[in-house]
Amino acid sequence: QVQLVESGGGSVQPGGSLRLSCAASGRRIRGDTMDWYRQTPGNGREVVATITGRRGITTYADFVKGRFTISRDNAKNTVYLQMDNLQPEDTAVYYCHDYDFADWGQGTQVTVSS
C-alpha cells in the first residue's frame, strides 16, 4: 500500500503563494490519477484539482481556476499543487489522494489571513 505524505503548508497573507508537495512511497504512482482535496471547518472534503497518469491532463474546481496549478514529477514519485493569489477562503487542510487506489495522505494545513 502506498504512503502519501504532504508538505509545504503554512501561513500566508492574502495574495501570497505556497507550493504543496505529495511524496509517494511504497508504490510507483506514475500511472495513477492523482487529486488534491481540501477540507474546511464544518465541511467535508472537496476536490481541488486532478491530474491523470496517462497524459497528465488536469482538471480544476471552479474556485481555484486560474490560481492553482497541479503538476507531477514521476521520476520523483511526487505530485505538486502550486497555489497563487491565495485568499482567506482557501484556508483548509489539503489532502493528497490517489484516485485509482483510494489512498490518502495525512493532510497539510494552509492558513491565509491578514
PDB file of C-alpha atoms in Angstrom:
ATOM      1  CA  GLN A   1       0.000   0.000   0.000  1.00  0.00           C
ATOM      2  CA  VAL A   2       1.315   3.415  -0.934  1.00  0.00           C
ATOM      3  CA  GLN A   3       2.115   6.076   1.650  1.00  0.00           C
ATOM      4  CA  LEU A   4       1.358   9.669   0.643  1.00  0.00           C
ATOM      5  CA  VAL A   5       2.995  12.455   2.626  1.00  0.00           C
ATOM      6  CA  GLU A   6       2.039  16.095   2.054  1.00  0.00           C
ATOM      7  CA  SER A   7       4.294  19.019   2.851  1.00  0.00           C
ATOM      8  CA  GLY A   8       4.565  22.722   2.086  1.00  0.00           C
ATOM      9  CA  GLY A   9       1.613  24.069   4.017  1.00  0.00           C
ATOM     10  CA  GLY A  10       1.845  27.099   6.251  1.00  0.00           C
ATOM     11  CA  SER A  11       0.504  30.581   6.922  1.00  0.00           C
ATOM     12  CA  VAL A  12       0.474  33.325   4.295  1.00  0.00           C
ATOM     13  CA  GLN A  13      -1.149  36.695   3.723  1.00  0.00           C
ATOM     14  CA  PRO A  14      -3.843  37.183   1.075  1.00  0.00           C
ATOM     15  CA  GLY A  15      -2.234  37.275  -2.349  1.00  0.00           C
ATOM     16  CA  GLY A  16       0.609  35.034  -1.271  1.00  0.00           C
ATOM     17  CA  SER A  17       1.703  31.700  -2.698  1.00  0.00           C
ATOM     18  CA  LEU A  18       2.515  28.209  -1.487  1.00  0.00           C
ATOM     19  CA  ARG A  19       3.610  25.025  -3.217  1.00  0.00           C
ATOM     20  CA  LEU A  20       2.353  21.784  -1.731  1.00  0.00           C
ATOM     21  CA  SER A  21       4.155  18.516  -2.357  1.00  0.00           C
ATOM     22  CA  CYS A  22       2.835  14.964  -2.132  1.00  0.00           C
ATOM     23  CA  ALA A  23       5.621  12.404  -1.938  1.00  0.00           C
ATOM     24  CA  ALA A  24       4.614   8.787  -2.523  1.00  0.00           C
ATOM     25  CA  SER A  25       6.480   5.757  -1.255  1.00  0.00           C
ATOM     26  CA  GLY A  26       5.868   2.025  -1.393  1.00  0.00           C
ATOM     27  CA  ARG A  27       4.426   2.012  -4.903  1.00  0.00           C
ATOM     28  CA  ARG A  28       5.009   3.937  -8.128  1.00  0.00           C
ATOM     29  CA  ILE A  29       2.194   6.357  -8.903  1.00  0.00           C
ATOM     30  CA  ARG A  30       3.201   7.386 -12.425  1.00  0.00           C
ATOM     31  CA  GLY A  31       0.222   5.575 -13.947  1.00  0.00           C
ATOM     32  CA  ASP A  32      -2.295   6.795 -11.372  1.00  0.00           C
ATOM     33  CA  THR A  33      -4.717   9.657 -11.497  1.00  0.00           C
ATOM     34  CA  MET A  34      -3.917  11.890  -8.533  1.00  0.00           C
ATOM     35  CA  ASP A  35      -6.035  14.523  -6.797  1.00  0.00           C
ATOM     36  CA  TRP A  36      -5.763  17.309  -4.289  1.00  0.00           C
ATOM     37  CA  TYR A  37      -8.690  17.758  -1.909  1.00  0.00           C
ATOM     38  CA  ARG A  38      -9.277  20.256   0.842  1.00  0.00           C
ATOM     39  CA  GLN A  39     -11.399  20.263   3.978  1.00  0.00           C
ATOM     40  CA  THR A  40     -12.621  23.393   5.743  1.00  0.00           C
ATOM     41  CA  PRO A  41     -14.051  23.635   9.262  1.00  0.00           C
ATOM     42  CA  GLY A  42     -17.565  22.241   9.353  1.00  0.00           C
ATOM     43  CA  ASN A  43     -17.315  20.940   5.805  1.00  0.00           C
ATOM     44  CA  GLY A  44     -16.468  17.737   4.037  1.00  0.00           C
ATOM     45  CA  ARG A  45     -13.610  17.223   1.663  1.00  0.00           C
ATOM     46  CA  GLU A  46     -13.922  18.803  -1.772  1.00  0.00           C
ATOM     47  CA  VAL A  47     -11.778  18.124  -4.794  1.00  0.00           C
ATOM     48  CA  VAL A  48      -9.456  20.963  -5.764  1.00  0.00           C
ATOM     49  CA  ALA A  49      -7.529  19.610  -8.748  1.00  0.00           C
ATOM     50  CA  THR A  50      -6.890  16.367 -10.616  1.00  0.00           C
ATOM     51  CA  ILE A  51      -4.106  15.167 -12.884  1.00  0.00           C
ATOM     52  CA  THR A  52      -4.267  11.952 -14.890  1.00  0.00           C
ATOM     53  CA  GLY A  53      -1.468   9.445 -15.084  1.00  0.00           C
ATOM     54  CA  ARG A  54      -1.997   8.744 -18.769  1.00  0.00           C
ATOM     55  CA  ARG A  55      -1.270  12.137 -20.311  1.00  0.00           C
ATOM     56  CA  GLY A  56      -1.101  14.488 -17.345  1.00  0.00           C
ATOM     57  CA  ILE A  57      -4.452  16.060 -18.174  1.00  0.00           C
ATOM     58  CA  THR A  58      -5.504  18.498 -15.468  1.00  0.00           C
ATOM     59  CA  THR A  59      -8.907  19.474 -14.112  1.00  0.00           C
ATOM     60  CA  TYR A  60      -9.698  22.205 -11.576  1.00  0.00           C
ATOM     61  CA  ALA A  61     -12.534  23.182  -9.328  1.00  0.00           C
ATOM     62  CA  ASP A  62     -14.112  26.493 -10.303  1.00  0.00           C
ATOM     63  CA  PHE A  63     -13.000  28.153  -7.096  1.00  0.00           C
ATOM     64  CA  VAL A  64      -9.292  27.680  -7.914  1.00  0.00           C
ATOM     65  CA  LYS A  65      -9.210  28.040 -11.709  1.00  0.00           C
ATOM     66  CA  GLY A  66      -6.559  30.498 -12.796  1.00  0.00           C
ATOM     67  CA  ARG A  67      -4.878  30.470  -9.382  1.00  0.00           C
ATOM     68  CA  PHE A  68      -3.776  26.886  -8.695  1.00  0.00           C
ATOM     69  CA  THR A  69      -1.706  24.517 -10.833  1.00  0.00           C
ATOM     70  CA  ILE A  70      -1.392  20.775 -10.313  1.00  0.00           C
ATOM     71  CA  SER A  71       1.657  19.007 -11.716  1.00  0.00           C
ATOM     72  CA  ARG A  72       3.694  15.861 -11.232  1.00  0.00           C
ATOM     73  CA  ASP A  73       7.261  14.642 -11.444  1.00  0.00           C
ATOM     74  CA  ASN A  74       7.032  10.908 -11.980  1.00  0.00           C
ATOM     75  CA  ALA A  75      10.795  10.449 -11.650  1.00  0.00           C
ATOM     76  CA  LYS A  76      10.428  11.747  -8.086  1.00  0.00           C
ATOM     77  CA  ASN A  77       7.107   9.946  -7.489  1.00  0.00           C
ATOM     78  CA  THR A  78       5.704  13.293  -6.390  1.00  0.00           C
ATOM     79  CA  VAL A  79       2.650  15.440  -7.148  1.00  0.00           C
ATOM     80  CA  TYR A  80       2.558  19.197  -6.591  1.00  0.00           C
ATOM     81  CA  LEU A  81      -0.034  21.898  -6.102  1.00  0.00           C
ATOM     82  CA  GLN A  82       1.164  25.426  -6.829  1.00  0.00           C
ATOM     83  CA  MET A  83      -1.202  27.867  -5.141  1.00  0.00           C
ATOM     84  CA  ASP A  84      -1.042  31.530  -6.163  1.00  0.00           C
ATOM     85  CA  ASN A  85      -3.123  34.539  -5.135  1.00  0.00           C
ATOM     86  CA  LEU A  86      -4.293  32.744  -2.027  1.00  0.00           C
ATOM     87  CA  GLN A  87      -7.384  34.104  -0.322  1.00  0.00           C
ATOM     88  CA  PRO A  88      -8.800  33.607   3.184  1.00  0.00           C
ATOM     89  CA  GLU A  89     -11.430  31.217   1.849  1.00  0.00           C
ATOM     90  CA  ASP A  90      -8.605  28.910   0.744  1.00  0.00           C
ATOM     91  CA  THR A  91      -7.822  28.201   4.387  1.00  0.00           C
ATOM     92  CA  ALA A  92      -8.177  24.446   4.818  1.00  0.00           C
ATOM     93  CA  VAL A  93      -6.385  21.189   5.358  1.00  0.00           C
ATOM     94  CA  TYR A  94      -5.176  19.985   1.974  1.00  0.00           C
ATOM     95  CA  TYR A  95      -5.006  16.265   1.211  1.00  0.00           C
ATOM     96  CA  CYS A  96      -3.273  14.292  -1.499  1.00  0.00           C
ATOM     97  CA  HIS A  97      -5.352  11.443  -2.955  1.00  0.00           C
ATOM     98  CA  ASP A  98      -4.659   8.532  -5.277  1.00  0.00           C
ATOM     99  CA  TYR A  99      -7.868   8.174  -7.264  1.00  0.00           C
ATOM    100  CA  ASP A 100      -7.095   4.701  -8.604  1.00  0.00           C
ATOM    101  CA  PHE A 101      -6.304   3.127  -5.234  1.00  0.00           C
ATOM    102  CA  ALA A 102      -8.308   5.424  -2.924  1.00  0.00           C
ATOM    103  CA  ASP A 103      -5.237   6.220  -0.827  1.00  0.00           C
ATOM    104  CA  TRP A 104      -4.999   9.419   1.225  1.00  0.00           C
ATOM    105  CA  GLY A 105      -2.232  11.480   2.701  1.00  0.00           C
ATOM    106  CA  GLN A 106      -2.355  12.848   6.244  1.00  0.00           C
ATOM    107  CA  GLY A 107      -3.067  16.424   5.192  1.00  0.00           C
ATOM    108  CA  THR A 108      -1.217  19.718   5.483  1.00  0.00           C
ATOM    109  CA  GLN A 109      -2.656  22.927   6.926  1.00  0.00           C
ATOM    110  CA  VAL A 110      -2.904  26.063   4.791  1.00  0.00           C
ATOM    111  CA  THR A 111      -3.923  29.283   6.548  1.00  0.00           C
ATOM    112  CA  VAL A 112      -4.492  32.562   4.692  1.00  0.00           C
ATOM    113  CA  SER A 113      -5.063  35.639   6.836  1.00  0.00           C
ATOM    114  CA  SER A 114      -4.047  39.254   7.256  1.00  0.00           C
TER     115      SER A 114
END
